[in-house]
mmCIF file of C-alpha atoms and ligand atoms in Angstrom:
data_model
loop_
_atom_site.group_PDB
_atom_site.id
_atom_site.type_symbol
_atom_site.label_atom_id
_atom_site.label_comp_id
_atom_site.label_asym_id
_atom_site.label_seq_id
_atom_site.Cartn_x
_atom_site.Cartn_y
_atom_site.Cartn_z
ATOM 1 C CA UNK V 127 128.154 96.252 132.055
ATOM 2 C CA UNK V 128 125.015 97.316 134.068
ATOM 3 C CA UNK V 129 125.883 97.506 137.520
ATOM 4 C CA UNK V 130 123.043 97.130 139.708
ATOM 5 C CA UNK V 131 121.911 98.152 143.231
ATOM 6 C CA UNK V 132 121.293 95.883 145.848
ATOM 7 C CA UNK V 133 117.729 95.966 145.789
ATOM 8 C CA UNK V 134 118.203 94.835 141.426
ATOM 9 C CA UNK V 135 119.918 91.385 142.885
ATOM 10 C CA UNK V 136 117.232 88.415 143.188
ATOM 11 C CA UNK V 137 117.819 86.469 146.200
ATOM 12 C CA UNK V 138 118.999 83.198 144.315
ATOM 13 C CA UNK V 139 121.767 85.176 142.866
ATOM 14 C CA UNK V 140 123.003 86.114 146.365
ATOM 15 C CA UNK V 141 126.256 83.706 147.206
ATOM 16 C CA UNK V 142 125.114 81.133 149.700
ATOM 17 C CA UNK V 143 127.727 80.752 152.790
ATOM 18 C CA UNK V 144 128.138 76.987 151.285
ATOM 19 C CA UNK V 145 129.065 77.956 147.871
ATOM 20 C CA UNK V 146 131.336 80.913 149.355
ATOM 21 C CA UNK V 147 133.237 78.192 151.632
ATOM 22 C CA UNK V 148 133.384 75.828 148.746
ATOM 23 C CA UNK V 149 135.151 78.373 146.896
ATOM 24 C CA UNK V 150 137.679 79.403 150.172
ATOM 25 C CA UNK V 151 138.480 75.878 149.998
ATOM 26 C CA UNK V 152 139.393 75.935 145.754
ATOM 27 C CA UNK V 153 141.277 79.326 146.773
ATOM 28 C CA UNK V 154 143.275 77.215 149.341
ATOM 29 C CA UNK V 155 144.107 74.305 147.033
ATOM 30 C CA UNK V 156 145.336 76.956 144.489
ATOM 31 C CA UNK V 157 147.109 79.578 146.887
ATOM 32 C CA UNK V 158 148.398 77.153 149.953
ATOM 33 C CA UNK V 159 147.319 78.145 153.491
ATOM 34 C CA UNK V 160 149.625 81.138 154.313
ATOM 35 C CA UNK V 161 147.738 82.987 150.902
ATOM 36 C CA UNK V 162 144.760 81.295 152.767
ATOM 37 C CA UNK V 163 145.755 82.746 155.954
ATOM 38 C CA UNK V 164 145.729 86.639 154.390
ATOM 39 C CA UNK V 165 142.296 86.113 152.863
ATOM 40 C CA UNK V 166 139.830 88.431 155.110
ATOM 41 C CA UNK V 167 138.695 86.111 157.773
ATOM 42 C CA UNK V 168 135.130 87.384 158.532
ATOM 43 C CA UNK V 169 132.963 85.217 157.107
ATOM 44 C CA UNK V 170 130.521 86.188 154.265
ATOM 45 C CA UNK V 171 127.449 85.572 155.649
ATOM 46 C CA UNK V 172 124.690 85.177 153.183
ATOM 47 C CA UNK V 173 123.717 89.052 151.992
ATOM 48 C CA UNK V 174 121.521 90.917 154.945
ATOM 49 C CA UNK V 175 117.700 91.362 154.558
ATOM 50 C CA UNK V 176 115.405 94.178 154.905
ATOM 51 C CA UNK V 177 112.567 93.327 156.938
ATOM 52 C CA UNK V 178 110.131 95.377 158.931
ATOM 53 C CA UNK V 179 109.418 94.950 162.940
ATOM 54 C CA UNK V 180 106.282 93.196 163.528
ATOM 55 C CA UNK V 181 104.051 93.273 166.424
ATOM 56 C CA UNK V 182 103.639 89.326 166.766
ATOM 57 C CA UNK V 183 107.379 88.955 167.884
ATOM 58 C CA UNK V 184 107.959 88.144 171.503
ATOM 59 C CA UNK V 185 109.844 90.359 173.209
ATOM 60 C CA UNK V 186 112.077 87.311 174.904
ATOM 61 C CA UNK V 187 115.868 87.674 174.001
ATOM 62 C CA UNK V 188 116.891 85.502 171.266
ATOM 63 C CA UNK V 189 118.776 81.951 171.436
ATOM 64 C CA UNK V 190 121.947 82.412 170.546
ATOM 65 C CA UNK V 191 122.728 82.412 165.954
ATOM 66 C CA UNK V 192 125.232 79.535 166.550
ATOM 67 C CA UNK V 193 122.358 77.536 168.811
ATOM 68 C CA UNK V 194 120.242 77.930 166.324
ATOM 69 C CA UNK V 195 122.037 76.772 163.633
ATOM 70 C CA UNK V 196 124.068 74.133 164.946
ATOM 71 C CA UNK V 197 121.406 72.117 166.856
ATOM 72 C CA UNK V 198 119.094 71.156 163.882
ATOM 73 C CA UNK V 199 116.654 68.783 163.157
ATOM 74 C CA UNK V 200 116.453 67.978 159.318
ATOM 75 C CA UNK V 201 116.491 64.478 159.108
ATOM 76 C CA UNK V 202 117.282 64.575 154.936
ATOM 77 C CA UNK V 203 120.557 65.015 156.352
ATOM 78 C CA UNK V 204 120.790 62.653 159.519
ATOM 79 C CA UNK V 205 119.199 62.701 163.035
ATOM 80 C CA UNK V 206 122.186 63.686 164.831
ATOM 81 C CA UNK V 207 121.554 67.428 166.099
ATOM 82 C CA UNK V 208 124.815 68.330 164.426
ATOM 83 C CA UNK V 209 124.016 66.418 161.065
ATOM 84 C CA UNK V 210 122.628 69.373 159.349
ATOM 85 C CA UNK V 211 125.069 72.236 159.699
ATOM 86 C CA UNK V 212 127.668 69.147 158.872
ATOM 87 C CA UNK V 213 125.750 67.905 155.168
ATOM 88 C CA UNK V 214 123.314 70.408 154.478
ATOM 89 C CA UNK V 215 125.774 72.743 152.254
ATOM 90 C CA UNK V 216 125.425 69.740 149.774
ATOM 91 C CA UNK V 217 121.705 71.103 149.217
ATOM 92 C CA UNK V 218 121.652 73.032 146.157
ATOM 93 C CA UNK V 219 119.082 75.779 146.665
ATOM 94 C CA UNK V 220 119.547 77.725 143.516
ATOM 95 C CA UNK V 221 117.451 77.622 141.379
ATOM 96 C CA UNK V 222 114.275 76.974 143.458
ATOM 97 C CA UNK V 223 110.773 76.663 142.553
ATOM 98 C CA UNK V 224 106.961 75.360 144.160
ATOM 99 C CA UNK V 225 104.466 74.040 142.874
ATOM 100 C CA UNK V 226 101.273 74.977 144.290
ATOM 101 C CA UNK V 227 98.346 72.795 142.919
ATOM 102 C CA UNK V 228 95.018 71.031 144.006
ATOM 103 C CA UNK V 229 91.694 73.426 144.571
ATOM 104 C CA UNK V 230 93.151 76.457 143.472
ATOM 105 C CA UNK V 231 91.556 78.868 140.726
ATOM 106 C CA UNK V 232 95.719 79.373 139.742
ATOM 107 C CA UNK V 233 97.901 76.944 140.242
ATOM 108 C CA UNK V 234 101.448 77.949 139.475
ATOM 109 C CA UNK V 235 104.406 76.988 139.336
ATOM 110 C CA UNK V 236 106.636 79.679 140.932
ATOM 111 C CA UNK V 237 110.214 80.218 140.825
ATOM 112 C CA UNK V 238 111.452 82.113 144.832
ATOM 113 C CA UNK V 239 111.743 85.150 142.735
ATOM 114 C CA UNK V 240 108.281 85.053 141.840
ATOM 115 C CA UNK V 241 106.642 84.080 145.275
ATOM 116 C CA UNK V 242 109.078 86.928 147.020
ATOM 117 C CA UNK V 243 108.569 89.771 144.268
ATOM 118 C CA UNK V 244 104.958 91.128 146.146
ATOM 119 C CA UNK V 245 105.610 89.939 149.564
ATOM 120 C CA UNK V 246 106.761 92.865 152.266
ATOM 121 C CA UNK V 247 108.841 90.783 154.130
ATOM 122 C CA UNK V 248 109.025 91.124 158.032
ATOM 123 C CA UNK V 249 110.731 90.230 161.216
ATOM 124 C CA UNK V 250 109.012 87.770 163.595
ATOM 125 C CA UNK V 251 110.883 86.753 166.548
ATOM 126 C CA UNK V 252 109.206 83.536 167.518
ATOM 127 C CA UNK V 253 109.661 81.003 169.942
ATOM 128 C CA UNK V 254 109.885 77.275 168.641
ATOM 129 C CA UNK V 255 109.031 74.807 170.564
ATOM 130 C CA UNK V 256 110.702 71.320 169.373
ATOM 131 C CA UNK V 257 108.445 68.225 170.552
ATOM 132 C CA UNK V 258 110.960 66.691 172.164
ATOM 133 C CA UNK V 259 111.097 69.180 175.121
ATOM 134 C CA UNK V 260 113.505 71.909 173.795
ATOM 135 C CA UNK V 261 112.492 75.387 172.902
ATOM 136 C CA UNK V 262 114.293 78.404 171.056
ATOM 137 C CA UNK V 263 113.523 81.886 170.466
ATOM 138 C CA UNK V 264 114.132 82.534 166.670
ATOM 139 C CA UNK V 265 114.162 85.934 164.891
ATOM 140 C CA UNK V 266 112.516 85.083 161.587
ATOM 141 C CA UNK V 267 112.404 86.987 158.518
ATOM 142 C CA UNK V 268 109.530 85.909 156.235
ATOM 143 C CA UNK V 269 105.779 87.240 154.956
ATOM 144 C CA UNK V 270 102.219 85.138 155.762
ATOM 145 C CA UNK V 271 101.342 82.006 154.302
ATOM 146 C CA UNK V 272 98.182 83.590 153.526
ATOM 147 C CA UNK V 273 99.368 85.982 151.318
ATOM 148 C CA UNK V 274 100.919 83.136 148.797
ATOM 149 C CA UNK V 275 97.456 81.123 149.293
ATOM 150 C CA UNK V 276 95.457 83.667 147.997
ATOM 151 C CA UNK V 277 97.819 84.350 144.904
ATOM 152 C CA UNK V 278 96.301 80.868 144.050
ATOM 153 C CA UNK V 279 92.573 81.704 145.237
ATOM 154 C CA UNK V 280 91.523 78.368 147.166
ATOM 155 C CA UNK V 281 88.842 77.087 146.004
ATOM 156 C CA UNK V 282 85.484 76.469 148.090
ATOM 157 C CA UNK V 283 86.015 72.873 148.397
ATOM 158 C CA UNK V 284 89.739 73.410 149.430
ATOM 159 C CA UNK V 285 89.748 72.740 153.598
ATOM 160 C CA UNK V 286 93.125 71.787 153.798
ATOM 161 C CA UNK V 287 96.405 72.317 152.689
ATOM 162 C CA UNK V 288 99.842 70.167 152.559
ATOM 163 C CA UNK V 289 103.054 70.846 152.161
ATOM 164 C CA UNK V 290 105.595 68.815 150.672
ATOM 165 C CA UNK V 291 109.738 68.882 150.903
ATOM 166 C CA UNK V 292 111.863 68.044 148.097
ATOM 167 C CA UNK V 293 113.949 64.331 147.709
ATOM 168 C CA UNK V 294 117.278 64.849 146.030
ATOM 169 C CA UNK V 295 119.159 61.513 147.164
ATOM 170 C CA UNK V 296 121.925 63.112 145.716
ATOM 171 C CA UNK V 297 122.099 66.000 148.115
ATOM 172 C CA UNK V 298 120.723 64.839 151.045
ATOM 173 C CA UNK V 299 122.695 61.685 152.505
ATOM 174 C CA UNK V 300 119.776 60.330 154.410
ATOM 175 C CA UNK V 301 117.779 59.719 151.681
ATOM 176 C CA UNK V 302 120.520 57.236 150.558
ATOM 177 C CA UNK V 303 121.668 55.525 153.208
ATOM 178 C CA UNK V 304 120.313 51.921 154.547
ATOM 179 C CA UNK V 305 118.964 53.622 157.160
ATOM 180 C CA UNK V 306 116.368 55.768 156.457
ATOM 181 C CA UNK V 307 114.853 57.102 159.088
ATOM 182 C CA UNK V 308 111.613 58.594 157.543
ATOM 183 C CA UNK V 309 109.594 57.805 154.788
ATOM 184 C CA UNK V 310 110.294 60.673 151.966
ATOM 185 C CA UNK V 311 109.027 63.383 151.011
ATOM 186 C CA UNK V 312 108.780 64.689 154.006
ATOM 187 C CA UNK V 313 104.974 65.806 154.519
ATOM 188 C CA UNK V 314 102.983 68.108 156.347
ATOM 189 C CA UNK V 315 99.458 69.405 156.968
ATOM 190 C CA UNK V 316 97.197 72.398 158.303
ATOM 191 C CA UNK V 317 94.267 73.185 157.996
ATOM 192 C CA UNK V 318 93.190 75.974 155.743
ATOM 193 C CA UNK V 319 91.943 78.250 158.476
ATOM 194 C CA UNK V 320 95.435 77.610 160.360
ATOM 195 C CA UNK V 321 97.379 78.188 157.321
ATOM 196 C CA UNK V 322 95.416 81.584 156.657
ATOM 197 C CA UNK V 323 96.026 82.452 160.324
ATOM 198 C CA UNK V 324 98.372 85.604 160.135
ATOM 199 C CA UNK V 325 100.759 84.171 162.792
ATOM 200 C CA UNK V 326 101.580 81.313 160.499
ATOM 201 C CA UNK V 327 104.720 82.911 157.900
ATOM 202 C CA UNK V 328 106.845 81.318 154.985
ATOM 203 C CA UNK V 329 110.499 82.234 155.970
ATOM 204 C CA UNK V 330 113.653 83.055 154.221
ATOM 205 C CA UNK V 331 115.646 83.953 156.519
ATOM 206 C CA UNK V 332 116.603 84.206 159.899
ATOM 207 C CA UNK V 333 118.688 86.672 162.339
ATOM 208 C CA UNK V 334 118.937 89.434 159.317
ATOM 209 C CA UNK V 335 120.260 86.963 156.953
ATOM 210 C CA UNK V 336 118.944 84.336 153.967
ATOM 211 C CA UNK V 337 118.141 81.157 155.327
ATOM 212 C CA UNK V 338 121.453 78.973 155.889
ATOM 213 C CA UNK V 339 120.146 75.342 154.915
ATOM 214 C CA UNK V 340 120.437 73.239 157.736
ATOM 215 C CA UNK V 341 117.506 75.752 158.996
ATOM 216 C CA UNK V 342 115.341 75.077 155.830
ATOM 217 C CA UNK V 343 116.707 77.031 153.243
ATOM 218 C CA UNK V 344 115.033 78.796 150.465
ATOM 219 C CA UNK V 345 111.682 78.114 151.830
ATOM 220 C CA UNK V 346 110.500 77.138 155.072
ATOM 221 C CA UNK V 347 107.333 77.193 157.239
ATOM 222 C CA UNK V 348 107.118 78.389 160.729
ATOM 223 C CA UNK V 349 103.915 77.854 162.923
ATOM 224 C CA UNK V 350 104.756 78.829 165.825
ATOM 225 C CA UNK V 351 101.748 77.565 168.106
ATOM 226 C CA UNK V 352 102.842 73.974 167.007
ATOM 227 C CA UNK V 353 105.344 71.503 167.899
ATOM 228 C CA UNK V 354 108.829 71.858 165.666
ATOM 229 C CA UNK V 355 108.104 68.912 162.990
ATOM 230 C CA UNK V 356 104.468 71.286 161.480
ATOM 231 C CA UNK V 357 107.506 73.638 160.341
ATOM 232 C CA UNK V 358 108.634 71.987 157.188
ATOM 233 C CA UNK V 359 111.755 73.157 155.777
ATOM 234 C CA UNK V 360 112.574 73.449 152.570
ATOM 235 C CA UNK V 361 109.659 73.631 150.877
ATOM 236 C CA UNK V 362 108.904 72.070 146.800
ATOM 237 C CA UNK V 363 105.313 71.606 147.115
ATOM 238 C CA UNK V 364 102.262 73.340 148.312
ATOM 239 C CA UNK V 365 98.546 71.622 147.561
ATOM 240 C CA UNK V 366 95.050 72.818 148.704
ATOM 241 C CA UNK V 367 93.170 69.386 149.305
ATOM 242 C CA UNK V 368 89.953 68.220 150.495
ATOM 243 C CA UNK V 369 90.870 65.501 153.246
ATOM 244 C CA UNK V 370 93.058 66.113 155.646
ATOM 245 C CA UNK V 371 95.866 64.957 154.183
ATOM 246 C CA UNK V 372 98.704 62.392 155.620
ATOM 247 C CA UNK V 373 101.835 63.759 157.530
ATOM 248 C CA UNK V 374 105.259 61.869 158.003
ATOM 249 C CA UNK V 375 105.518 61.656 161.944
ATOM 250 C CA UNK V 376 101.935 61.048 161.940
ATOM 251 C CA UNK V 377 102.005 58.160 159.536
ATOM 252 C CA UNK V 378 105.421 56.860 160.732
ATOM 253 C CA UNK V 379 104.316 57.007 164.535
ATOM 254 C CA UNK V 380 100.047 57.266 165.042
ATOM 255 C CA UNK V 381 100.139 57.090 168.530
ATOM 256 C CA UNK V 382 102.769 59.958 169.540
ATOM 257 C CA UNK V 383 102.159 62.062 166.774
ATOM 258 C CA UNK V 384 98.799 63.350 165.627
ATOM 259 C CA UNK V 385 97.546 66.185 162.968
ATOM 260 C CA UNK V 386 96.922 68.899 165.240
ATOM 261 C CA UNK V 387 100.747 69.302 167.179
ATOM 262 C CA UNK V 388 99.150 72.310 168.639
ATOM 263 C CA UNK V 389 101.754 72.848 172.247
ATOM 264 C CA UNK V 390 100.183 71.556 174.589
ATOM 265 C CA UNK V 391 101.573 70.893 178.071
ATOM 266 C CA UNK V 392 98.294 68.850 179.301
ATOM 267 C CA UNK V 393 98.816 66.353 176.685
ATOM 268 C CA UNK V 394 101.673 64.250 177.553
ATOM 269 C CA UNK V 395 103.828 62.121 174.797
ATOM 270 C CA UNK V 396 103.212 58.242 175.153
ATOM 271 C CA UNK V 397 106.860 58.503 176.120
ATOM 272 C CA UNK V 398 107.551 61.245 178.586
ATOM 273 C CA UNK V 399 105.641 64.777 179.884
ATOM 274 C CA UNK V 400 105.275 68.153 177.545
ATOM 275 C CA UNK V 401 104.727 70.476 180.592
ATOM 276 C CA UNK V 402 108.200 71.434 180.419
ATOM 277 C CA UNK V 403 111.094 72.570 178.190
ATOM 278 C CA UNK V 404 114.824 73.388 177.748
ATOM 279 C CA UNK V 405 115.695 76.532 176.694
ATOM 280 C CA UNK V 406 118.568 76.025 173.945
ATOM 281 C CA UNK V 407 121.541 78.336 175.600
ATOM 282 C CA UNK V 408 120.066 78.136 179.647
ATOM 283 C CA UNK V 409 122.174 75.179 180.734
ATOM 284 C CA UNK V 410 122.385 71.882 180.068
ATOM 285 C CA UNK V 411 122.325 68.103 181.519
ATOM 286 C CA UNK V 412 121.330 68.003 184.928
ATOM 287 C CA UNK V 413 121.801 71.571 185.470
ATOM 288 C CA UNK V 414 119.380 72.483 182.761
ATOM 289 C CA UNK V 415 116.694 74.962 184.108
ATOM 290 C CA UNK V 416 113.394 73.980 182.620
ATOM 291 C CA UNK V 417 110.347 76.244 181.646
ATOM 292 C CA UNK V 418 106.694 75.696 181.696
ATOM 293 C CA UNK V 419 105.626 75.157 178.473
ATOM 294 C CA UNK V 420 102.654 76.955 177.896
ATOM 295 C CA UNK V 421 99.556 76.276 176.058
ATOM 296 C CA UNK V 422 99.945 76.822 172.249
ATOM 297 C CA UNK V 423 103.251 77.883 172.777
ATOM 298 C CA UNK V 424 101.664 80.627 174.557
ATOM 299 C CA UNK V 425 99.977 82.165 171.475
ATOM 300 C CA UNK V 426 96.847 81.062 172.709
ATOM 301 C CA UNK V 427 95.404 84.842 172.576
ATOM 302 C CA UNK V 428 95.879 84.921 168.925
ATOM 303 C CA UNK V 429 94.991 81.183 167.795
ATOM 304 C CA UNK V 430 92.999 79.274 170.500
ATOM 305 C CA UNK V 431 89.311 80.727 169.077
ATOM 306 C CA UNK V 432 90.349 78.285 165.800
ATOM 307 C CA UNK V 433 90.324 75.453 168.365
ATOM 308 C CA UNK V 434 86.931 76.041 170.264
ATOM 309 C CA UNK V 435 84.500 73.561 170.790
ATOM 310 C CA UNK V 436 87.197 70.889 169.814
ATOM 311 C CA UNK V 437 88.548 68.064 172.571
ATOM 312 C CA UNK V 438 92.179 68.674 172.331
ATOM 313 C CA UNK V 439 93.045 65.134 173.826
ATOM 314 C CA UNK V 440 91.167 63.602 171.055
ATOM 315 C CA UNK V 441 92.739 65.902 168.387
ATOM 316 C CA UNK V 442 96.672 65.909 169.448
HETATM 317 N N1 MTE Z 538 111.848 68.638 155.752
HETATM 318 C C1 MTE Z 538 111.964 68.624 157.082
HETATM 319 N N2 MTE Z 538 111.435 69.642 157.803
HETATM 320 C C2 MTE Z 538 111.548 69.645 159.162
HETATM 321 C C3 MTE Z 538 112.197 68.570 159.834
HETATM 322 C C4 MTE Z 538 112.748 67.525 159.048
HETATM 323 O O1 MTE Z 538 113.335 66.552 159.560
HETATM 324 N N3 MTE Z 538 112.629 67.595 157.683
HETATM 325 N N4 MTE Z 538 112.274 68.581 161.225
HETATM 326 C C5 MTE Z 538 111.245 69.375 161.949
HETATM 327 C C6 MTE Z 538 111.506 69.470 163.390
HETATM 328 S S1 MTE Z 538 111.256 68.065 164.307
HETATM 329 C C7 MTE Z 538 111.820 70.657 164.003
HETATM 330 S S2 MTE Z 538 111.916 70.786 165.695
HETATM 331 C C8 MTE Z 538 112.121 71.880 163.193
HETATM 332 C C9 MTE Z 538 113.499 72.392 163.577
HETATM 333 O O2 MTE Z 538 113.770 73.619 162.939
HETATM 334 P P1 MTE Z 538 115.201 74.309 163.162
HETATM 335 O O3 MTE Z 538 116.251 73.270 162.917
HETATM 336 O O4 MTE Z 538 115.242 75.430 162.179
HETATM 337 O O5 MTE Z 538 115.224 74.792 164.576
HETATM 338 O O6 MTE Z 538 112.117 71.608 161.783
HETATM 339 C C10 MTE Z 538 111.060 70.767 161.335
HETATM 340 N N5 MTE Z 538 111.040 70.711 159.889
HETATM 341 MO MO1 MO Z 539 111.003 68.783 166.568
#
C-alpha cells in the first residue's frame, strides 16, 4: 500500500468533523457508552491547513471559534442563528465541483481539487460585518477570487460576475419545508472590478482548519468591505455576465437591500440605523457595548477608489 504524506491527501479526502461524529455515534451503537466513554475525547477537528500570514489581516483579536461557528446565518438550513451548526452536517461536501461559465475564454468545470491545486493559500483575518448590526473578526484561510477568474480569462464584454449556491432539498431542510424563507439558489453579485479586487478571497477554511459547513463549507466567498449576505457560502456556480445580474435579498426585499452592500454607516436600513454594531463575544442584551461601524467596514484605504464619482445613497 502507498502510504502518503500529508501534503499527497486532497482536501475532499480529509474526514469532515460531520462524517467523524456520524461515525462516533455508529461506534456507540456498536460498543455501548462506557466503550464510548474510553474513546479519546478530543475532537477531530477537520485536518489543519497551511496558510501563509498576509498583510490585509487586521490586527483586532479574533471572535471567539465557538462564536463563530455557532451563530450562523445559512438560511438552506433555517434562520435561527443556531440552525446551521444544528443541520448543516447533513450537507454532503465531498465530492465538490463549480462550474464557471458565461464570458470566459475557458469555462470549466472544476472539481475543489482542481481550483485549490495552483492557489498559495493564505491567512486573512477579517472582520465581517453582518447587516443586521453584528460584526465578527474571522481568521480566514483562502486565496483571491482573482486568481480563479483569470484561470477562465474574462472576456471583454464580461462586467460582472455571479455566484450561485447549490439546492440539494435533500440536505438542506429549508429548502423543503413550507416555509421557505428565500427563493433558491441562493444568488449573488459583484462587479468584475470588485471581484478582481485582491481583498476579495474564496475560502476554505477558517481558524487553521477546513471549512466546517454551517460556515460555508467547501467553498465560500468573503468580501469583507460588504455587508454579510455578498459572502455566499457554499459555492456551485460562478458566471461572468454582462448585466448586473439579480441577487436573492435584493430581489426578495428591493428597498432594504440593494447591489452594492458596501458598509456603510451613513446609509441607514428602512428598518433601523447601520452606524453601529455588536461585537459577537463583547456582551450582550442591554449590556452589549456597541462599535462604530465604519465606512466599508473600514477598508476604505484599499477599496473606496472603485467607488469614486458614484452616489452611494443611490447605489446601496
Ligand atoms: N448560501 C448562503 N450564503 C450566505 C447566507 C445564506 O443564507 N445562504 N447568509 C449570508 C449572511 S446574511 C451572512 S451575515 C454570512 C454569515 O457568514 P458566517 O455564518 O460564516 O459568519 O453568510 C452569508 N452567506
Ligand atoms: Mo448577514
Amino acid at each position: 500500500m502507498l502510504i502518503r504524506r500529508p501534503p499527497d491527501i486532497s482536501p475532499s479526502e480529509i474526514t469532515p468533523r460531520s462524517a467523524y461524529l456520524r461515525r462516533r455515534d455508529v461506534l456507540a451503537g456498536g460498543l455501548g457508552l462506557a466503550a464510548l466513554a474510553m474513546l479519546p475525547t478530543k475532537k477531530a477537528e477537520a485536518a489543519p491547513l497551511a496558510a501563509t500570514k498576509s498583510p490585509y489581516s487586521t490586527d483586532e483579536p479574533a471572535t471567539r471559534r465557538e462564536d463563530a461557528t455557532t451563530y450562523n446565518n445559512f438560511y438552506e438550513f433555517g434562520t435561527d442563528k443556531g440552525d446551521p451548526a444544528a443541520n448543516a452536517h447533513m450537507l454532503k461536501t465531498s465530492p465538490w465541483s463549480v462550474k464557471i461559465d458565461g464570458l470566459v475564454a475557458k469555462p470549466a468545470t472544476y472539481t475543489l481539487e482542481d481550483i485549490l491545486k495552483p492557489v498559495t493559500l493564505e491567512e486573512r483575518i477579517y472582520r465581517l460585518r453582518c447587516v443586521e448590526g453584528w460584526s465578527m473578526v474571522i481568521p480566514w484561510i483562502g486565496f483571491p477570487l482573482a486568481d480563479l477568474l483569470k484561470r477562465v480569462e474574462p472576456l471583454g464584454a464580461a462586467r460582472y460576475v455571479a455566484f450561485e449556491t447549490l439546492v440539494r432539498p435533500e440536505e438542506m431542510p429549508a429548502q423543503r419545508g413550507l416555509f421557505q424563507p428565500l427563493p433558491w439558489p441562493y444568488l449573488e453579485g459583484l462587479r468584475l472590478d470588485e471581484a478582481m479586487h485582491p481583498l476579495a478571497i474564496l475560502a476554505t477554511g477558517m481558524y487553521g482548519e477546513t471549512l466546517p459547513n454551517q460556515n460555508g463549507a467547501p467553498l465560500r466567498l468573503v468580501v469583507p468591505w460588504k455587508y454579510g449576505f455578498k459572502s455566499i457560502k457554499s459555492i456551485v456556480r460562478i458566471s461572468l455576465v454582462e448585466k448586473q445580474p439579480p441577487t436573492t435579498w435584493q430581489s426578495s426585499q428591493e428597498s432594504e437591500y440593494g447591489f452594492y452592500s458596501n458598509v456603510n454607516p451613513e446609509v441607514d436600513h428602512p428598518r433601523w440605523s447601520q452606524a453601529t454594531e455588536r461585537r459577537i463575544g463583547e456582551g450582550s442584551g442591554l449590556f452589549a457595548k456597541r462599535r462604530p461601524t465604519l465606512m466599508f467596514n473600514g477598508y476604505g484605504e484599499h477599496v473606496a477608489q472603485l467607488y469614486s464619482g458614484m452616489d452611494l445613497r443611490a447605489n446601496y
